[in-house]
Amino acid sequence: MPEANIGEITLYYEIHGNGRPLVMIRGLGSNADHWYSQVPTLSTRYRVIVFDNRGMARSSDSGGPFTVRQMADDTLGLLDALELDKPLIFGLSMGGMIAQELAINYPERLSGLVLACTHPGGPNQVRPTAEVEDLFKEMVYQATPEAKRAAAPTLFDPKNLAERPQVAAEYAEISLRHPAGPDILTKQWNAVLGHDTYDRLPQIKAPTMVLTGDADRLIPPGNSEILAQRIPGAKLVVVSGGGHQILVEQPEACNQAVLSFLAELED
């Protein structure tokens, strides 16, 4: 099992494909396996590195609370361990927050940035409705199968849940391989609550694409508009027909958007 020693923890990682390195960072409650809709396509052109964040699945936890900056430093440690020179960075949800901190604090360590379904945090973010946030928090604090099923409409477009239930079922099946308990989920949630990059976003120097689903109820698309406005030169892509899990709801459209953007960086 490939692991990198990063300070007091070990991070599980996988490498797929060859070419320019592309490091992909997952969000709250998910792990490297959840990139199943992206890895087969993106690894045909890039050396794709996926990993489990601290405390998730096959990675260890040193104890104590989590912060987004701490997880950005974990990611930096992985770049060092794998001797990656200015990789491309792709962060989803909480992973997008981690990617923001990485790009702000270590601008010389990356050559391009994709931020998907994420927000700047703090008082300037566009919050979900109270109903959506309560359902999601119940999933975080309880982490029971019932709470996770109840939270599905916060993650997926309800239309897709009704018409293509297999999309959510496949995601849930992946999650059951390494179920996250309420202790780790709560620490990740508290890290998200402490995230705030709004004032520092103009410091991001890497070419950036911001991607969102048009029906994201958990992190509303207005957050992506803020990121695209605040990050110099950022490109905004809104994909129709999906919610917070747009990457698995509309993988072809998302993968094509990512590949097209990354190809522009080759010119």
GROMACS .gro file of C-alpha atoms in nm:
model
  267
    1MET     CA    1   0.000   0.000   0.000
    2PRO     CA    2   0.171   0.323  -0.112
    3GLU     CA    3   0.209   0.566   0.177
    4ALA     CA    4   0.400   0.888   0.230
    5ASN     CA    5   0.528   0.989   0.572
    6ILE     CA    6   0.420   1.350   0.631
    7GLY     CA    7   0.531   1.469   0.974
    8GLU     CA    8   0.332   1.275   1.233
    9ILE     CA    9   0.097   1.113   0.982
   10THR     CA   10   0.103   0.886   0.679
   11LEU     CA   11  -0.100   0.962   0.367
   12TYR     CA   12  -0.223   0.686   0.141
   13TYR     CA   13  -0.191   0.774  -0.226
   14GLU     CA   14  -0.228   0.626  -0.574
   15ILE     CA   15  -0.068   0.721  -0.905
   16HIS     CA   16  -0.245   0.660  -1.236
   17GLY     CA   17  -0.114   0.729  -1.584
   18ASN     CA   18   0.184   0.924  -1.712
   19GLY     CA   19   0.263   1.279  -1.812
   20ARG     CA   20   0.235   1.610  -1.635
   21PRO     CA   21   0.141   1.554  -1.268
   22LEU     CA   22  -0.216   1.635  -1.160
   23VAL     CA   23  -0.283   1.614  -0.786
   24MET     CA   24  -0.650   1.578  -0.693
   25ILE     CA   25  -0.784   1.661  -0.344
   26ARG     CA   26  -1.115   1.523  -0.217
   27GLY     CA   27  -1.370   1.680   0.015
   28LEU     CA   28  -1.536   1.607   0.347
   29GLY     CA   29  -1.616   1.242   0.408
   30SER     CA   30  -1.463   1.115   0.085
   31ASN     CA   31  -1.135   0.952  -0.013
   32ALA     CA   32  -0.919   0.865  -0.312
   33ASP     CA   33  -1.165   0.601  -0.434
   34HIS     CA   34  -1.431   0.867  -0.493
   35TRP     CA   35  -1.242   0.998  -0.797
   36TYR     CA   36  -1.374   0.697  -0.991
   37SER     CA   37  -1.550   0.919  -1.246
   38GLN     CA   38  -1.235   1.122  -1.320
   39VAL     CA   39  -0.928   0.899  -1.291
   40PRO     CA   40  -0.991   0.674  -1.595
   41THR     CA   41  -1.033   0.975  -1.825
   42LEU     CA   42  -0.784   1.224  -1.682
   43SER     CA   43  -0.510   0.961  -1.645
   44THR     CA   44  -0.505   0.909  -2.022
   45ARG     CA   45  -0.329   1.246  -2.051
   46TYR     CA   46  -0.187   1.316  -1.706
   47ARG     CA   47  -0.003   1.149  -1.422
   48VAL     CA   48  -0.292   1.160  -1.177
   49ILE     CA   49  -0.217   1.148  -0.804
   50VAL     CA   50  -0.509   1.088  -0.567
   51PHE     CA   51  -0.488   1.044  -0.190
   52ASP     CA   52  -0.683   1.012   0.134
   53ASN     CA   53  -0.681   1.324   0.350
   54ARG     CA   54  -0.555   1.289   0.707
   55GLY     CA   55  -0.775   1.063   0.918
   56MET     CA   56  -0.971   0.936   0.617
   57ALA     CA   57  -0.981   0.575   0.497
   58ARG     CA   58  -0.619   0.452   0.476
   59SER     CA   59  -0.444   0.770   0.601
   60SER     CA   60  -0.359   0.821   0.967
   61ASP     CA   61  -0.455   1.096   1.210
   62SER     CA   62  -0.220   1.250   1.467
   63GLY     CA   63  -0.507   1.355   1.694
   64GLY     CA   64  -0.639   1.700   1.770
   65PRO     CA   65  -0.852   1.931   1.557
   66PHE     CA   66  -0.812   1.980   1.183
   67THR     CA   67  -0.769   2.305   0.991
   68VAL     CA   68  -0.780   2.364   0.618
   69ARG     CA   69  -0.430   2.516   0.629
   70GLN     CA   70  -0.303   2.205   0.808
   71MET     CA   71  -0.443   1.985   0.531
   72ALA     CA   72  -0.286   2.215   0.272
   73ASP     CA   73   0.047   2.157   0.445
   74ASP     CA   74  -0.023   1.782   0.433
   75THR     CA   75  -0.069   1.815   0.057
   76LEU     CA   76   0.254   2.011   0.030
   77GLY     CA   77   0.426   1.730   0.219
   78LEU     CA   78   0.295   1.483  -0.036
   79LEU     CA   79   0.429   1.698  -0.320
   80ASP     CA   80   0.769   1.693  -0.150
   81ALA     CA   81   0.759   1.318  -0.081
   82LEU     CA   82   0.676   1.242  -0.444
   83GLU     CA   83   0.919   1.508  -0.573
   84LEU     CA   84   0.650   1.675  -0.779
   85ASP     CA   85   0.764   1.989  -0.957
   86LYS     CA   86   0.483   2.242  -1.002
   87PRO     CA   87   0.196   1.997  -1.049
   88LEU     CA   88  -0.155   2.090  -1.151
   89ILE     CA   89  -0.393   2.095  -0.854
   90PHE     CA   90  -0.762   1.994  -0.865
   91GLY     CA   91  -0.965   2.037  -0.545
   92LEU     CA   92  -1.329   1.946  -0.485
   93SER     CA   93  -1.545   2.098  -0.208
   94MET     CA   94  -1.332   2.090   0.110
   95GLY     CA   95  -1.053   1.979  -0.122
   96GLY     CA   96  -1.106   2.304  -0.310
   97MET     CA   97  -1.059   2.494   0.014
   98ILE     CA   98  -0.737   2.303   0.075
   99ALA     CA   99  -0.629   2.388  -0.280
  100GLN     CA  100  -0.700   2.757  -0.219
  101GLU     CA  101  -0.472   2.760   0.086
  102LEU     CA  102  -0.204   2.572  -0.106
  103ALA     CA  103  -0.218   2.819  -0.395
  104ILE     CA  104  -0.214   3.123  -0.165
  105ASN     CA  105   0.065   3.010   0.068
  106TYR     CA  106   0.285   2.820  -0.178
  107PRO     CA  107   0.228   2.987  -0.517
  108GLU     CA  108   0.559   2.861  -0.652
  109ARG     CA  109   0.457   2.497  -0.601
  110LEU     CA  110   0.179   2.467  -0.859
  111SER     CA  111   0.127   2.550  -1.225
  112GLY     CA  112  -0.251   2.540  -1.256
  113LEU     CA  113  -0.560   2.518  -1.037
  114VAL     CA  114  -0.909   2.372  -1.069
  115LEU     CA  115  -1.158   2.456  -0.792
  116ALA     CA  116  -1.481   2.256  -0.804
  117CYS     CA  117  -1.797   2.303  -0.596
  118THR     CA  118  -1.622   2.503  -0.326
  119HIS     CA  119  -1.640   2.838  -0.149
  120PRO     CA  120  -1.421   3.113   0.001
  121GLY     CA  121  -1.559   3.065   0.351
  122GLY     CA  122  -1.619   3.337   0.606
  123PRO     CA  123  -1.906   3.585   0.605
  124ASN     CA  124  -1.884   3.645   0.230
  125GLN     CA  125  -1.978   3.293   0.126
  126VAL     CA  126  -2.322   3.211  -0.013
  127ARG     CA  127  -2.471   2.976   0.243
  128PRO     CA  128  -2.713   2.690   0.177
  129THR     CA  129  -3.067   2.700   0.310
  130ALA     CA  130  -3.113   2.611   0.677
  131GLU     CA  131  -3.288   2.288   0.576
  132VAL     CA  132  -2.998   2.174   0.359
  133GLU     CA  133  -2.737   2.268   0.619
  134ASP     CA  134  -2.927   2.089   0.896
  135LEU     CA  135  -2.952   1.768   0.691
  136PHE     CA  136  -2.582   1.780   0.613
  137LYS     CA  137  -2.483   1.850   0.974
  138GLU     CA  138  -2.694   1.556   1.089
  139MET     CA  139  -2.498   1.336   0.850
  140VAL     CA  140  -2.170   1.474   0.988
  141TYR     CA  141  -2.255   1.440   1.356
  142GLN     CA  142  -2.436   1.105   1.338
  143ALA     CA  143  -2.270   0.939   1.036
  144THR     CA  144  -2.537   0.667   1.037
  145PRO     CA  145  -2.663   0.505   0.716
  146GLU     CA  146  -3.001   0.667   0.780
  147ALA     CA  147  -2.851   1.014   0.817
  148LYS     CA  148  -2.641   0.965   0.505
  149ARG     CA  149  -2.946   0.862   0.302
  150ALA     CA  150  -3.139   1.162   0.433
  151ALA     CA  151  -2.853   1.391   0.328
  152ALA     CA  152  -2.844   1.262  -0.030
  153PRO     CA  153  -3.064   1.548  -0.162
  154THR     CA  154  -2.805   1.795  -0.031
  155LEU     CA  155  -2.534   1.630  -0.242
  156PHE     CA  156  -2.716   1.527  -0.559
  157ASP     CA  157  -2.965   1.703  -0.782
  158PRO     CA  158  -3.304   1.563  -0.664
  159LYS     CA  159  -3.396   1.514  -1.030
  160ASN     CA  160  -3.102   1.279  -1.073
  161LEU     CA  161  -3.192   1.094  -0.752
  162ALA     CA  162  -3.537   1.029  -0.897
  163GLU     CA  163  -3.440   0.951  -1.256
  164ARG     CA  164  -3.092   0.799  -1.212
  165PRO     CA  165  -3.078   0.655  -0.858
  166GLN     CA  166  -2.784   0.435  -0.956
  167VAL     CA  167  -2.558   0.743  -0.957
  168ALA     CA  168  -2.604   0.802  -0.584
  169ALA     CA  169  -2.607   0.428  -0.515
  170GLU     CA  170  -2.266   0.383  -0.676
  171TYR     CA  171  -2.124   0.673  -0.474
  172ALA     CA  172  -2.268   0.525  -0.152
  173GLU     CA  173  -2.121   0.185  -0.234
  174ILE     CA  174  -1.776   0.341  -0.271
  175SER     CA  175  -1.822   0.517   0.064
  176LEU     CA  176  -1.900   0.188   0.240
  177ARG     CA  177  -1.553   0.055   0.160
  178HIS     CA  178  -1.400   0.295   0.412
  179PRO     CA  179  -1.688   0.450   0.612
  180ALA     CA  180  -1.599   0.772   0.793
  181GLY     CA  181  -1.708   0.800   1.155
  182PRO     CA  182  -1.857   1.107   1.323
  183ASP     CA  183  -1.528   1.193   1.496
  184ILE     CA  184  -1.336   1.248   1.172
  185LEU     CA  185  -1.633   1.403   0.992
  186THR     CA  186  -1.681   1.651   1.276
  187LYS     CA  187  -1.314   1.750   1.267
  188GLN     CA  188  -1.337   1.803   0.892
  189TRP     CA  189  -1.660   2.003   0.933
  190ASN     CA  190  -1.500   2.226   1.196
  191ALA     CA  191  -1.208   2.285   0.959
  192VAL     CA  192  -1.454   2.393   0.688
  193LEU     CA  193  -1.628   2.628   0.933
  194GLY     CA  194  -1.293   2.794   1.004
  195HIS     CA  195  -1.205   2.839   0.637
  196ASP     CA  196  -1.186   3.197   0.504
  197THR     CA  197  -0.976   3.298   0.204
  198TYR     CA  198  -1.197   3.577   0.066
  199ASP     CA  199  -0.954   3.863   0.131
  200ARG     CA  200  -0.654   3.658   0.011
  201LEU     CA  201  -0.799   3.518  -0.312
  202PRO     CA  202  -0.640   3.794  -0.525
  203GLN     CA  203  -0.302   3.653  -0.415
  204ILE     CA  204  -0.358   3.337  -0.621
  205LYS     CA  205  -0.119   3.350  -0.915
  206ALA     CA  206  -0.186   3.014  -1.081
  207PRO     CA  207  -0.413   2.999  -1.386
  208THR     CA  208  -0.746   2.894  -1.237
  209MET     CA  209  -1.071   2.735  -1.349
  210VAL     CA  210  -1.371   2.740  -1.116
  211LEU     CA  211  -1.631   2.469  -1.182
  212THR     CA  212  -1.975   2.416  -1.030
  213GLY     CA  213  -2.301   2.234  -1.088
  214ASP     CA  214  -2.601   2.451  -1.161
  215ALA     CA  215  -2.810   2.273  -0.894
  216ASP     CA  216  -2.557   2.260  -0.609
  217ARG     CA  217  -2.766   2.301  -0.293
  218LEU     CA  218  -2.483   2.247  -0.043
  219ILE     CA  219  -2.235   2.501  -0.182
  220PRO     CA  220  -2.453   2.722  -0.403
  221PRO     CA  221  -2.311   2.829  -0.742
  222GLY     CA  222  -2.289   3.189  -0.624
  223ASN     CA  223  -1.976   3.086  -0.436
  224SER     CA  224  -1.806   2.990  -0.761
  225GLU     CA  225  -1.898   3.329  -0.903
  226ILE     CA  226  -1.726   3.493  -0.605
  227LEU     CA  227  -1.414   3.281  -0.650
  228ALA     CA  228  -1.398   3.357  -1.022
  229GLN     CA  229  -1.439   3.729  -0.956
  230ARG     CA  230  -1.177   3.741  -0.680
  231ILE     CA  231  -0.907   3.523  -0.839
  232PRO     CA  232  -0.722   3.715  -1.113
  233GLY     CA  233  -0.802   3.581  -1.459
  234ALA     CA  234  -1.007   3.287  -1.332
  235LYS     CA  235  -1.240   3.106  -1.571
  236LEU     CA  236  -1.590   3.007  -1.451
  237VAL     CA  237  -1.762   2.693  -1.584
  238VAL     CA  238  -2.118   2.606  -1.478
  239VAL     CA  239  -2.223   2.251  -1.571
  240SER     CA  240  -2.594   2.183  -1.609
  241GLY     CA  241  -2.775   1.885  -1.464
  242GLY     CA  242  -2.609   1.825  -1.131
  243GLY     CA  243  -2.566   1.929  -0.772
  244HIS     CA  244  -2.274   1.917  -0.531
  245GLN     CA  245  -2.170   1.582  -0.678
  246ILE     CA  246  -2.163   1.719  -1.032
  247LEU     CA  247  -1.839   1.528  -1.100
  248VAL     CA  248  -2.025   1.196  -1.075
  249GLU     CA  249  -2.362   1.324  -1.196
  250GLN     CA  250  -2.222   1.471  -1.520
  251PRO     CA  251  -1.871   1.322  -1.549
  252GLU     CA  252  -1.833   1.360  -1.926
  253ALA     CA  253  -1.907   1.732  -1.924
  254CYS     CA  254  -1.689   1.794  -1.618
  255ASN     CA  255  -1.396   1.590  -1.746
  256GLN     CA  256  -1.409   1.765  -2.082
  257ALA     CA  257  -1.414   2.105  -1.913
  258VAL     CA  258  -1.111   2.012  -1.702
  259LEU     CA  259  -0.919   1.865  -1.996
  260SER     CA  260  -0.993   2.168  -2.213
  261PHE     CA  261  -0.872   2.406  -1.944
  262LEU     CA  262  -0.557   2.207  -1.872
  263ALA     CA  263  -0.482   2.186  -2.245
  264GLU     CA  264  -0.483   2.566  -2.258
  265LEU     CA  265  -0.201   2.564  -2.003
  266GLU     CA  266   0.012   2.355  -2.240
  267ASP     CA  267   0.012   2.628  -2.507
   0.00000   0.00000   0.00000
